[in-house]
Coordinates of C-alpha atoms and ligand atoms in Angstrom, one line a residue:
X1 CA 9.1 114.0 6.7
X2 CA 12.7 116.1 6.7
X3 CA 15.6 114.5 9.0
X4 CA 15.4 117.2 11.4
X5 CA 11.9 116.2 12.3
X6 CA 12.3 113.1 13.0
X7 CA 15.7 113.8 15.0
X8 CA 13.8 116.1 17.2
X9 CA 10.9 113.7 17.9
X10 CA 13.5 111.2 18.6
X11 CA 15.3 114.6 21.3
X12 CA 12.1 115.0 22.2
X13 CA 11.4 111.3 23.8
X14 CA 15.2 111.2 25.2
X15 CA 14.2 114.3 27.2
X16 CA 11.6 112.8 29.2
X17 CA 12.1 113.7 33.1
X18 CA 12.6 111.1 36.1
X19 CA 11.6 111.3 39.7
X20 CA 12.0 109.6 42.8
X21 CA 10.0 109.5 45.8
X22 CA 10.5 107.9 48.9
X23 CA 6.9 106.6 49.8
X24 CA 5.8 107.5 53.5
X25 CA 5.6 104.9 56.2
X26 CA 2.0 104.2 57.4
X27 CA 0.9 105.8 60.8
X28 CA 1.4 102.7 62.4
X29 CA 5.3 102.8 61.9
X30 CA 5.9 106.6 62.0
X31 CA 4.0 106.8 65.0
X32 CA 2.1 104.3 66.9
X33 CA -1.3 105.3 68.2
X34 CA -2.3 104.5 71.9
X35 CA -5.0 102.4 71.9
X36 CA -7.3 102.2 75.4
X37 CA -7.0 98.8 77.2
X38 CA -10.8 98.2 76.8
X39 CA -9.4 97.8 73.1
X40 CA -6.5 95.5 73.4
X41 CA -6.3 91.9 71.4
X42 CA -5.2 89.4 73.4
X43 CA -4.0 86.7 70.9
X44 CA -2.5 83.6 70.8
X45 CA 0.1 82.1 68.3
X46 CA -0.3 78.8 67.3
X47 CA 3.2 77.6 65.0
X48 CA 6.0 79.3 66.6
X49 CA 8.4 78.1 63.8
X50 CA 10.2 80.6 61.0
X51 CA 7.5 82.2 60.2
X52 CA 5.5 82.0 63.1
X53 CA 8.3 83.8 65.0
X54 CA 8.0 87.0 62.8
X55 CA 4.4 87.5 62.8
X56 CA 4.7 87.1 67.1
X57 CA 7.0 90.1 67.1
X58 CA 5.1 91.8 64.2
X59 CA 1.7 91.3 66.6
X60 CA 3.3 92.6 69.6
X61 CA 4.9 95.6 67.3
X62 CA 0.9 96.4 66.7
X63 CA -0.5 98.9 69.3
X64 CA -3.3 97.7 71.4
X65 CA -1.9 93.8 71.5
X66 CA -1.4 91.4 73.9
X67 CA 0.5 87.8 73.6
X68 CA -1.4 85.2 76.1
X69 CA -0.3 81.7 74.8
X70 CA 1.8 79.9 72.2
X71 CA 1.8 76.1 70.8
X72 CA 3.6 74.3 68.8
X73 CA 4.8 70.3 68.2
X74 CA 8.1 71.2 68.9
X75 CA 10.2 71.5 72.3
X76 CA 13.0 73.8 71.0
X77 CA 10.0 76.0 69.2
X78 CA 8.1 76.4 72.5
X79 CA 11.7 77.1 74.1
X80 CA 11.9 79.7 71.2
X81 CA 8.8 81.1 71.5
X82 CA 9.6 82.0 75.4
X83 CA 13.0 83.8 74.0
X84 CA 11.2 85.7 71.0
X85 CA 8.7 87.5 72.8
X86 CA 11.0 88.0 75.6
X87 CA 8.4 86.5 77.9
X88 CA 9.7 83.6 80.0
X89 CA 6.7 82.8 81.8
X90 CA 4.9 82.6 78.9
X91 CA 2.6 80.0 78.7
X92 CA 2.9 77.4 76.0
X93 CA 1.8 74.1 75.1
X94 CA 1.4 71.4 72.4
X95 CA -2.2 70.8 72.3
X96 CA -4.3 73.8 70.1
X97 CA -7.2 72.8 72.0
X98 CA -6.0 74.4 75.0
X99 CA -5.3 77.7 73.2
X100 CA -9.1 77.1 71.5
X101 CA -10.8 76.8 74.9
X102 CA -9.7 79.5 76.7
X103 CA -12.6 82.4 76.6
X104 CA -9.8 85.2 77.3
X105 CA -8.0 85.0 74.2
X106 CA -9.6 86.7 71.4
X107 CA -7.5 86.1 68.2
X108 CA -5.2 83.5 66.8
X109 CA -2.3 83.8 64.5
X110 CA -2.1 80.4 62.4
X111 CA 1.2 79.5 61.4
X112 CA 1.9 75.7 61.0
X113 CA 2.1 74.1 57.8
X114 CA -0.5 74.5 54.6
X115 CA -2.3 70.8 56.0
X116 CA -3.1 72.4 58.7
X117 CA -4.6 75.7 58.1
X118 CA -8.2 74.7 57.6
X119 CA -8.6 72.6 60.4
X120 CA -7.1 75.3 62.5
X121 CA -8.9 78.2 61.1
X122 CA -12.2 76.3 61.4
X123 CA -12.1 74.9 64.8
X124 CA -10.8 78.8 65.8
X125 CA -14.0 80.3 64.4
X126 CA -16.2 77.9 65.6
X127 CA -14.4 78.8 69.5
X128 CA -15.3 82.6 68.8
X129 CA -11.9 83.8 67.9
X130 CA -10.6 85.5 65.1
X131 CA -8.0 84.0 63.0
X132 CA -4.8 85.6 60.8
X133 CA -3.8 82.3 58.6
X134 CA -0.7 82.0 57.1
X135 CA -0.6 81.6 53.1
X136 CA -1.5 79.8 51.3
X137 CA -5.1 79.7 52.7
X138 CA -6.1 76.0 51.9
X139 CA -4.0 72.5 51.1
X140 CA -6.9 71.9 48.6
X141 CA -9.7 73.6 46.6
X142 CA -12.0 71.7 48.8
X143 CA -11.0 73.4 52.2
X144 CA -10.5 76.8 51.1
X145 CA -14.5 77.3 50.6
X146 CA -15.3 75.5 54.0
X147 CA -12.8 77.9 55.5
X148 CA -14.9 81.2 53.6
X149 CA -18.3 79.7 55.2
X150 CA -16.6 79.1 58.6
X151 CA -15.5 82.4 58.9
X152 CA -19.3 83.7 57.3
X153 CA -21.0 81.0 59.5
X154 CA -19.6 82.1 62.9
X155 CA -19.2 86.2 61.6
X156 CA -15.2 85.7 62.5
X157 CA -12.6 87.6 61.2
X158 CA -10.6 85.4 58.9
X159 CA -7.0 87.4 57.3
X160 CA -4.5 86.0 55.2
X161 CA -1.2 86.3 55.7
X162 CA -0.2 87.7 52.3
X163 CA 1.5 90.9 53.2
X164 CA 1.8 92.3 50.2
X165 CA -2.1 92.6 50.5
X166 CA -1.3 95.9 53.1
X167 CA 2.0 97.4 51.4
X168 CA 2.5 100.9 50.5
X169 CA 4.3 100.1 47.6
X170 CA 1.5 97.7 45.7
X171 CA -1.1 100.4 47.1
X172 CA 0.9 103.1 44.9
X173 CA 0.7 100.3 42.2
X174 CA -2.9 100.2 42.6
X175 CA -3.4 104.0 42.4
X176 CA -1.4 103.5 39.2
X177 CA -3.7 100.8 37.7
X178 CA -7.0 103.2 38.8
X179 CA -5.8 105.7 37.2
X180 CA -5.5 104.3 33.9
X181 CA -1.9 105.9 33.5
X182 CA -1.1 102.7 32.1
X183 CA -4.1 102.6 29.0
X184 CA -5.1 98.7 28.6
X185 CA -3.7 96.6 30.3
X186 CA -3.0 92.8 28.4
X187 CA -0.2 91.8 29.8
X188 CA 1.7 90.7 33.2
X189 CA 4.9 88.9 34.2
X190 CA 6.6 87.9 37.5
X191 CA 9.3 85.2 38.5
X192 CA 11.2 85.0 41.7
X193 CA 14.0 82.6 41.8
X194 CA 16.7 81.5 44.1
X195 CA 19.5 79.5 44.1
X196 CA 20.9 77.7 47.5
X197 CA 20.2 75.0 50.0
X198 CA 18.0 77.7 52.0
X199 CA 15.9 78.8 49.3
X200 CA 15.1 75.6 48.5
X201 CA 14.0 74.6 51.7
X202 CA 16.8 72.2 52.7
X203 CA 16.9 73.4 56.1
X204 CA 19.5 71.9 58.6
X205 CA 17.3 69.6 61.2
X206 CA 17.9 70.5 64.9
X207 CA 20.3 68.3 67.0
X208 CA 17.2 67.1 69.6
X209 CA 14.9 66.2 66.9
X210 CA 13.0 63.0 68.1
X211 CA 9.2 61.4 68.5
X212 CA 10.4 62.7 72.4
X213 CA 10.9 66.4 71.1
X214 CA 8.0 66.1 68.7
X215 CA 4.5 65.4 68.4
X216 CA 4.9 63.2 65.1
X217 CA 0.7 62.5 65.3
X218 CA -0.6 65.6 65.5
X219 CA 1.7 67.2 63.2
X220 CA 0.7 64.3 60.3
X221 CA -2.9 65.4 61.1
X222 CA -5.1 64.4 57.9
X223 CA -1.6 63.5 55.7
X224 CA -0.7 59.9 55.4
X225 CA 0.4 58.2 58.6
X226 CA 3.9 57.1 58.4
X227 CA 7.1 56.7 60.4
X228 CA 8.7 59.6 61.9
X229 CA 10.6 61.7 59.7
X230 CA 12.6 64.9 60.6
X231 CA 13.0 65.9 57.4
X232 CA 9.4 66.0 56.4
X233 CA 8.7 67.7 60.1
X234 CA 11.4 70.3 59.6
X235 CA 11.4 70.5 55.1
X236 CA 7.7 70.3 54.9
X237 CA 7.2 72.3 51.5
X238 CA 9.3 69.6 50.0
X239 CA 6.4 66.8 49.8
X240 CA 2.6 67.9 48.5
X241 CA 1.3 66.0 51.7
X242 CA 1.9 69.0 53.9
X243 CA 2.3 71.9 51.0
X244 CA 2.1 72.9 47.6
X245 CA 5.2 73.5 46.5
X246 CA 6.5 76.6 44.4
X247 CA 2.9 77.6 44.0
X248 CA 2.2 77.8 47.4
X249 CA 5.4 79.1 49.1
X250 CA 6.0 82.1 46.7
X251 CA 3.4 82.2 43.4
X252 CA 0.8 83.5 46.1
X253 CA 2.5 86.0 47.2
X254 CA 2.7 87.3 43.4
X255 CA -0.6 86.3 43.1
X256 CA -2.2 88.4 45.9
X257 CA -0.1 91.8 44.5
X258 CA -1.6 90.9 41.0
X259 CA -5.1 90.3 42.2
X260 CA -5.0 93.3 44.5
X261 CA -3.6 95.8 42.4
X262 CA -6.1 94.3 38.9
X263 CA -9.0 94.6 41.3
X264 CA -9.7 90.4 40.2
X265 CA -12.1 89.3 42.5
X266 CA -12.3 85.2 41.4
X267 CA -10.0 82.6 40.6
X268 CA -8.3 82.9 36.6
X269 CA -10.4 81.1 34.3
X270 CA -7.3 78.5 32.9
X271 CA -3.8 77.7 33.7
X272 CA -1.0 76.2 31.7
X273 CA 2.5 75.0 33.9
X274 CA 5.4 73.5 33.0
X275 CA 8.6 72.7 34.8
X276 CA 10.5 70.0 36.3
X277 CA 12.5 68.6 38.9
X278 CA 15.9 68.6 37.6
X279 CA 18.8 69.7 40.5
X280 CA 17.3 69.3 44.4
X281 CA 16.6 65.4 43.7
X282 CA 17.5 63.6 47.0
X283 CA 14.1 63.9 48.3
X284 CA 11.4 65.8 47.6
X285 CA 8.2 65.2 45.4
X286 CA 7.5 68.5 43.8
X287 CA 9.5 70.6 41.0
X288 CA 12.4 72.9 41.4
X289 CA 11.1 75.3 38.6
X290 CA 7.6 75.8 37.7
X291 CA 6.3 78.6 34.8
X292 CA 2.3 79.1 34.8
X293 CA 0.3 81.0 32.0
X294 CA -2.9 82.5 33.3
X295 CA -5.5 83.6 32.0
X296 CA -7.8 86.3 33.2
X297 CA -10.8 88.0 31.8
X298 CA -9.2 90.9 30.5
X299 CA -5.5 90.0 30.6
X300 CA -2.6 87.3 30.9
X301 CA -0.4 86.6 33.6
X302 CA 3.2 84.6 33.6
X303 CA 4.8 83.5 36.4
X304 CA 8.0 81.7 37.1
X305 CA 9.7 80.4 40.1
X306 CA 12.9 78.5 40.2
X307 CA 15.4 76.9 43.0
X308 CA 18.2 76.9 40.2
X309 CA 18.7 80.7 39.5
X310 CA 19.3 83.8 41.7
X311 CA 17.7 86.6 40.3
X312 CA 15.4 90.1 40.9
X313 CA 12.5 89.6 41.4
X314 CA 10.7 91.3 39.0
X315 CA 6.7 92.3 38.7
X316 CA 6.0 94.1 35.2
X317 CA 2.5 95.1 34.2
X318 CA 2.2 96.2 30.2
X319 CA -0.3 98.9 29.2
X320 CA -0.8 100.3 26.0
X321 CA 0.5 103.9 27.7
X322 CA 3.1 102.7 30.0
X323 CA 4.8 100.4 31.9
X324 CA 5.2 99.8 35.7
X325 CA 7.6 97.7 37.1
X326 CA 8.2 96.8 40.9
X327 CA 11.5 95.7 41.6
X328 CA 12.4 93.7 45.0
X329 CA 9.2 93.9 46.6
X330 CA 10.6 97.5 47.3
X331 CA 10.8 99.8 44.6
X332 CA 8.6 100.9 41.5
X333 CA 9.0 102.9 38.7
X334 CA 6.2 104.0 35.8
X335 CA 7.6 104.4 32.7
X336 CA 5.1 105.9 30.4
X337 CA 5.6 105.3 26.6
X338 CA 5.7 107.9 23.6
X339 CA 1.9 107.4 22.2
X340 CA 2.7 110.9 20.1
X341 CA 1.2 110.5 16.7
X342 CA 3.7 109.3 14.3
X343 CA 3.8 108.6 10.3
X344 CA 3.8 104.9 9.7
X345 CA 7.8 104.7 9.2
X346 CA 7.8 100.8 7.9
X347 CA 5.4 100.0 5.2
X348 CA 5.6 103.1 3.3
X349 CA 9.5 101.9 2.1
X350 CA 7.4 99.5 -0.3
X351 CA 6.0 102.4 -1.8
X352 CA 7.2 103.9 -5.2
X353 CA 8.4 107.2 -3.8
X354 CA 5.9 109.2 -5.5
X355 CA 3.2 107.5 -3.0
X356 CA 5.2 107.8 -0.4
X357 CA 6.2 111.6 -0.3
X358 CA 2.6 112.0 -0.8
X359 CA 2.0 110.3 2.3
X360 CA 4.3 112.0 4.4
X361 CA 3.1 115.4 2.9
X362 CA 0.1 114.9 3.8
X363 CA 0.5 113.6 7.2
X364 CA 2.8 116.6 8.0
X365 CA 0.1 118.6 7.0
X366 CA -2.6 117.3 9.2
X367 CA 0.3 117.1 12.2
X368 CA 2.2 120.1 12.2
X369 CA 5.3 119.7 14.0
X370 CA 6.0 121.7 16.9
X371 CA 7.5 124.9 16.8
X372 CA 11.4 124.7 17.5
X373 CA 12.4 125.1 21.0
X374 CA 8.7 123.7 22.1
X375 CA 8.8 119.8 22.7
X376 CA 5.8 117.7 23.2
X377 CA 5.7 116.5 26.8
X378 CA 6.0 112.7 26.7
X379 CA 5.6 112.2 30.5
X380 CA 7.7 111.6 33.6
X381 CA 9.1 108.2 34.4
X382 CA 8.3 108.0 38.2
X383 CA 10.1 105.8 41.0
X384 CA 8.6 105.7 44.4
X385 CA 11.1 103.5 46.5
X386 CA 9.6 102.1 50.5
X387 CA 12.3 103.1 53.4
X388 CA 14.7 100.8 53.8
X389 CA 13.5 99.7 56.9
X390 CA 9.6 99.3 55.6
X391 CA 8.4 95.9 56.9
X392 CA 4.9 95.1 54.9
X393 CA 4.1 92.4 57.7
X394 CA 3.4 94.6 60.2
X395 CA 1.1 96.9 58.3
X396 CA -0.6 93.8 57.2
X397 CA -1.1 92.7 60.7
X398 CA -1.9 96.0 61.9
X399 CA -5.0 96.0 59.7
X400 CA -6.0 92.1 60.9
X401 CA -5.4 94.0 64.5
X402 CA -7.8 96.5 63.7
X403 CA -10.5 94.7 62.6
X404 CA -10.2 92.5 65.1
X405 CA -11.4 95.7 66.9
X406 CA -13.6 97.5 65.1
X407 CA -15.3 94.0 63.2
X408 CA -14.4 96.3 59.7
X409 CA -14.1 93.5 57.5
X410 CA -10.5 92.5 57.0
X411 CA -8.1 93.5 54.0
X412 CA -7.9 89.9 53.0
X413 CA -10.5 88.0 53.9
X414 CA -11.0 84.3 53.2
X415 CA -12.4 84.9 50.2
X416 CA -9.8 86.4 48.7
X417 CA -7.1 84.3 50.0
X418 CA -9.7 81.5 48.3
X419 CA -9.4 82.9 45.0
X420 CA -5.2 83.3 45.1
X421 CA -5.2 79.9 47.1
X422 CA -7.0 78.0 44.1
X423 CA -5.0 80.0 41.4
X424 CA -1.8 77.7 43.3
X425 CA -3.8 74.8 43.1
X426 CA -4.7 75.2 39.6
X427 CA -0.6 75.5 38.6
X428 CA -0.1 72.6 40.5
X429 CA -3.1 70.6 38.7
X430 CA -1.5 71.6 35.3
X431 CA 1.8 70.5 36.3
X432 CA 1.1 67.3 37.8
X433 CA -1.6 66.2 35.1
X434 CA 0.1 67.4 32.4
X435 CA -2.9 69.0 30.9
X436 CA -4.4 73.0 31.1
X437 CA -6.3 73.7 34.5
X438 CA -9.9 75.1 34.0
X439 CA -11.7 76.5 36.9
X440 CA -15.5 75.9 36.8
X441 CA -17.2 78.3 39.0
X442 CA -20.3 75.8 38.5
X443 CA -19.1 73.2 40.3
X444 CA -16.2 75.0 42.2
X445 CA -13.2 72.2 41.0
X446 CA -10.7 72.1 39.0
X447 CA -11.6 70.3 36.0
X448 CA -8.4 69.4 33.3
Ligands
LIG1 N1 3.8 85.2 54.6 C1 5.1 84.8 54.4 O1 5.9 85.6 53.9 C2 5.5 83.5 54.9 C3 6.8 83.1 55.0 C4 7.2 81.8 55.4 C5 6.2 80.9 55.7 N2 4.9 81.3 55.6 C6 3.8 80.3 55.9 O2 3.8 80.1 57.3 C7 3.4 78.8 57.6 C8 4.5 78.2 58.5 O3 5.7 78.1 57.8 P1 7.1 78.1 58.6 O4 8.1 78.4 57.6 O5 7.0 78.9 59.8 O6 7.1 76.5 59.0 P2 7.9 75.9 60.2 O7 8.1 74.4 59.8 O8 9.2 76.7 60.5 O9 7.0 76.0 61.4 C9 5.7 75.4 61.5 C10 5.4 75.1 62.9 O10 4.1 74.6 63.0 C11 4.1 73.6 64.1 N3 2.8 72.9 63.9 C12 2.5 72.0 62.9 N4 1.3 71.5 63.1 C13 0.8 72.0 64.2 C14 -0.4 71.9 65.0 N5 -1.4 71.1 64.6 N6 -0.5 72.6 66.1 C15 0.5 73.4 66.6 N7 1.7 73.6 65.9 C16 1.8 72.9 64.7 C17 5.3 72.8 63.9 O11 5.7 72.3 65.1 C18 6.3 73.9 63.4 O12 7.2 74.3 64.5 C19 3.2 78.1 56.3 O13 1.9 78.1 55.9 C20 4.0 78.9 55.3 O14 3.5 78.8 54.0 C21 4.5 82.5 55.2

């Protein structure tokens, strides 16, 4: 093969074209639909803390919806949850049971901590009401298959609050997966890490904080009873009795974009952690980085989270024609690679020369190279970026909204907030037992 072939193969995969497109906002957004008042969801919010604030506001942003009620352990969250929704008559309380009884409301949103979420979602369904549950789904493997038959048992609408489940930029990833644009895919890697007090969940604890302010009891629920402790009220996700760590604040969200766009519909087979606490050490019993091998049927997945490094977050899925990578939650880009055939270019140099021009003869002969001036087209590498005012929560509630209406089964149901729920566990079983996590669909544990 002459120099000047090769150079222009070389031209040829430099000159590849790029394109961006901004991805459209759902109806919803661009413009809300009116929905008659025989149609309106009256709902309830029970957790009115971070995260229970946003999905309030992104349940009255939903057309069609009503707030009723709110609860929480918490004074200044009740306070709170009067300010957020800009309702100060709205009636609040500490006791669920209250929210449970009433026959006017007809959905809940669940967001209290992970040793809650079964009891909550299961005492919800049994009361007739329909229940959006914050991830992760369950505390233990246990709970996460009672919570699938209570919402089977009583024909409930169960959703998990995984957003990325309902965002416009993993449904484009998905498109690209069903397509087969990217050939086989083997291989995935994720990690998100962060790196201050914040992000490691060393929140400040409010001034008022007492047993007066808070409902200490309720809020230890199943967990082991001890004296009250603001920091384990307020830091939570800092002690496995009330969460599950890295796993369950932010693996599941990668999870539930992996699982979503691969179409996997049961928990990996094995999973392999490592990690350590090693910087946030004052008071907390679970790592500050944790890296998982999966393994799937038909591919492998890493994932890394870390509290002592700010970086991108970073999806990449590896195909044998391309690669897509999703950058910030926000923006992706398919790159496809050159698959063109091409002389073998490395084992031929320990060939006498004679062999080897032979080779390459005969190879050029069977490939002719293309006329000059007339390039092989090796494919576009394509962005599509959300506006930069896309908000993946609402869609996602929007859709638990509207199935709430029209009974369509919702986008993420309990049982797939089950399978990305154990897949947590299973990183956590690794890590703490030091050994690989297997799941057996037998007996539905973990077993090490
Ligand atoms: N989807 C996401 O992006 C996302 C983001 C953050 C948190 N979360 C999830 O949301 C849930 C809540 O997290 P957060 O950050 O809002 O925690 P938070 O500590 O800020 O709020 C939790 C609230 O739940 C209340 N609570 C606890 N037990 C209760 C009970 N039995 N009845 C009524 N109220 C009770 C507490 O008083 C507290 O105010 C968690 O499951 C978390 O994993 C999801």
């Amino acid at each position: 093969m002459s120099c000047s072939q090769i150079s222009r193969r070389e031209f040829m995969r430099a000159s590849a074209a790029t394109s961006v497109t901004l991805l459209t906002p759902t109806m919803l957004q661009a413009s809300p639909r009116p929905v008659p008042p025989s149609d309106r969801v009256r709902f309830a919010s029970i957790g009115t803390g971070i995260r229970g604030s946003e999905i309030m506001r992104a349940a009255m942003a939903c057309p069609g919806t009503e707030l009723v009620a709110a609860c929480d352990l918490y004074d200044g969250r009740l306070e709170w949850a009067k300010e957020n929704s800009g309702k100060p008559n709205l009636e609040v309380t500490k006791e669920y049971r209250k929210i449970l009884d009433r026959k006017d409301i007809d959905a809940v949103l669940v967001a209290v901590p992970d040793h809650w979420h079964a009891h909550l979602v299961e005492e919800a369904c049994a009361a007739g009401k329909d229940a959006y549950c914050e991830k992760p789904m369950s505390h233990t493997v246990e709970q996460g298959f009672a919570m699938a038959e209570a919402m089977n048992g009583h024909q409930r609408i169960v959703q998990v609050g995984s957003q990325r489940r309902s965002s416009i930029v993993y449904a484009k990833a998905k498109e690209f997966l069903d397509s087969g644009a990217l050939g086989q895919v083997t291989s995935i890697e994720e990690h998100i890490d962060r790196n201050d007090a914040s992000g490691a969940w060393v929140y400040p604890i409010p001034p008022d904080a007492s047993p007066k302010t808070i409902d200490w009891d309720t809020f230890l629920g199943s967990a082991p009873k001890r004296p009250f402790d603001p920091k384990r009220f307020f830091r939570w996700r800092c002690y496995q009795d009330y969460g599950e760590g890295l796993p369950g604040d932010l693996y599941v969200h990668m999870l539930t974009g992996v699982h979503f766009i691969m179409s996997v519909t049961a928990p990996p087979l094995r999973a392999h952690s490592t990690g350590g606490l090693f910087r946030w050490t004052e008071d907390r019993d679970v790592p500050d980085l944790i890296w998982t091998l999966y393994e799937y049927p038909t591919f492998r997945l890493s994932l890394r989270c870390s509290l002592n490094n700010e970086s991108d977050e970073v999806l990449s899925v590896y195909g044998t024609k391309g690669t897509l990578t999703l950058k910030n939650d926000a923006a992706l880009t398919f790159t496809p690679q050159d698959t063109s055939p091409r002389p073998e270019g490395y084992s031929i140099y320990g060939w006498p020369t004679r062999l080897r021009n032979e080779y390459l003869e005969d190879w050029k002969k069977q490939h002719p190279a293309p006329e000059p001036g007339r390039f092989l087209i090796v494919g576009e590498t394509k962005t599509f970026s959300a506006p930069p005012d896309y908000d993946e929560t609402v869609d996602h509630m929007n859709n638990f909204m509207e199935s709430v209406r029209t009974r369509r089964p919702s986008v993420e149901d309990a049982v797939f907030g089950n399978h990305t729920a154990i897949a947590c566990h299973m990183a956590n079983f690794s890590y703490f037992y030091k050994t690989t996590a297997v799941w057996d669909p037998d007996t539905k544990k973990i077993r090490g």
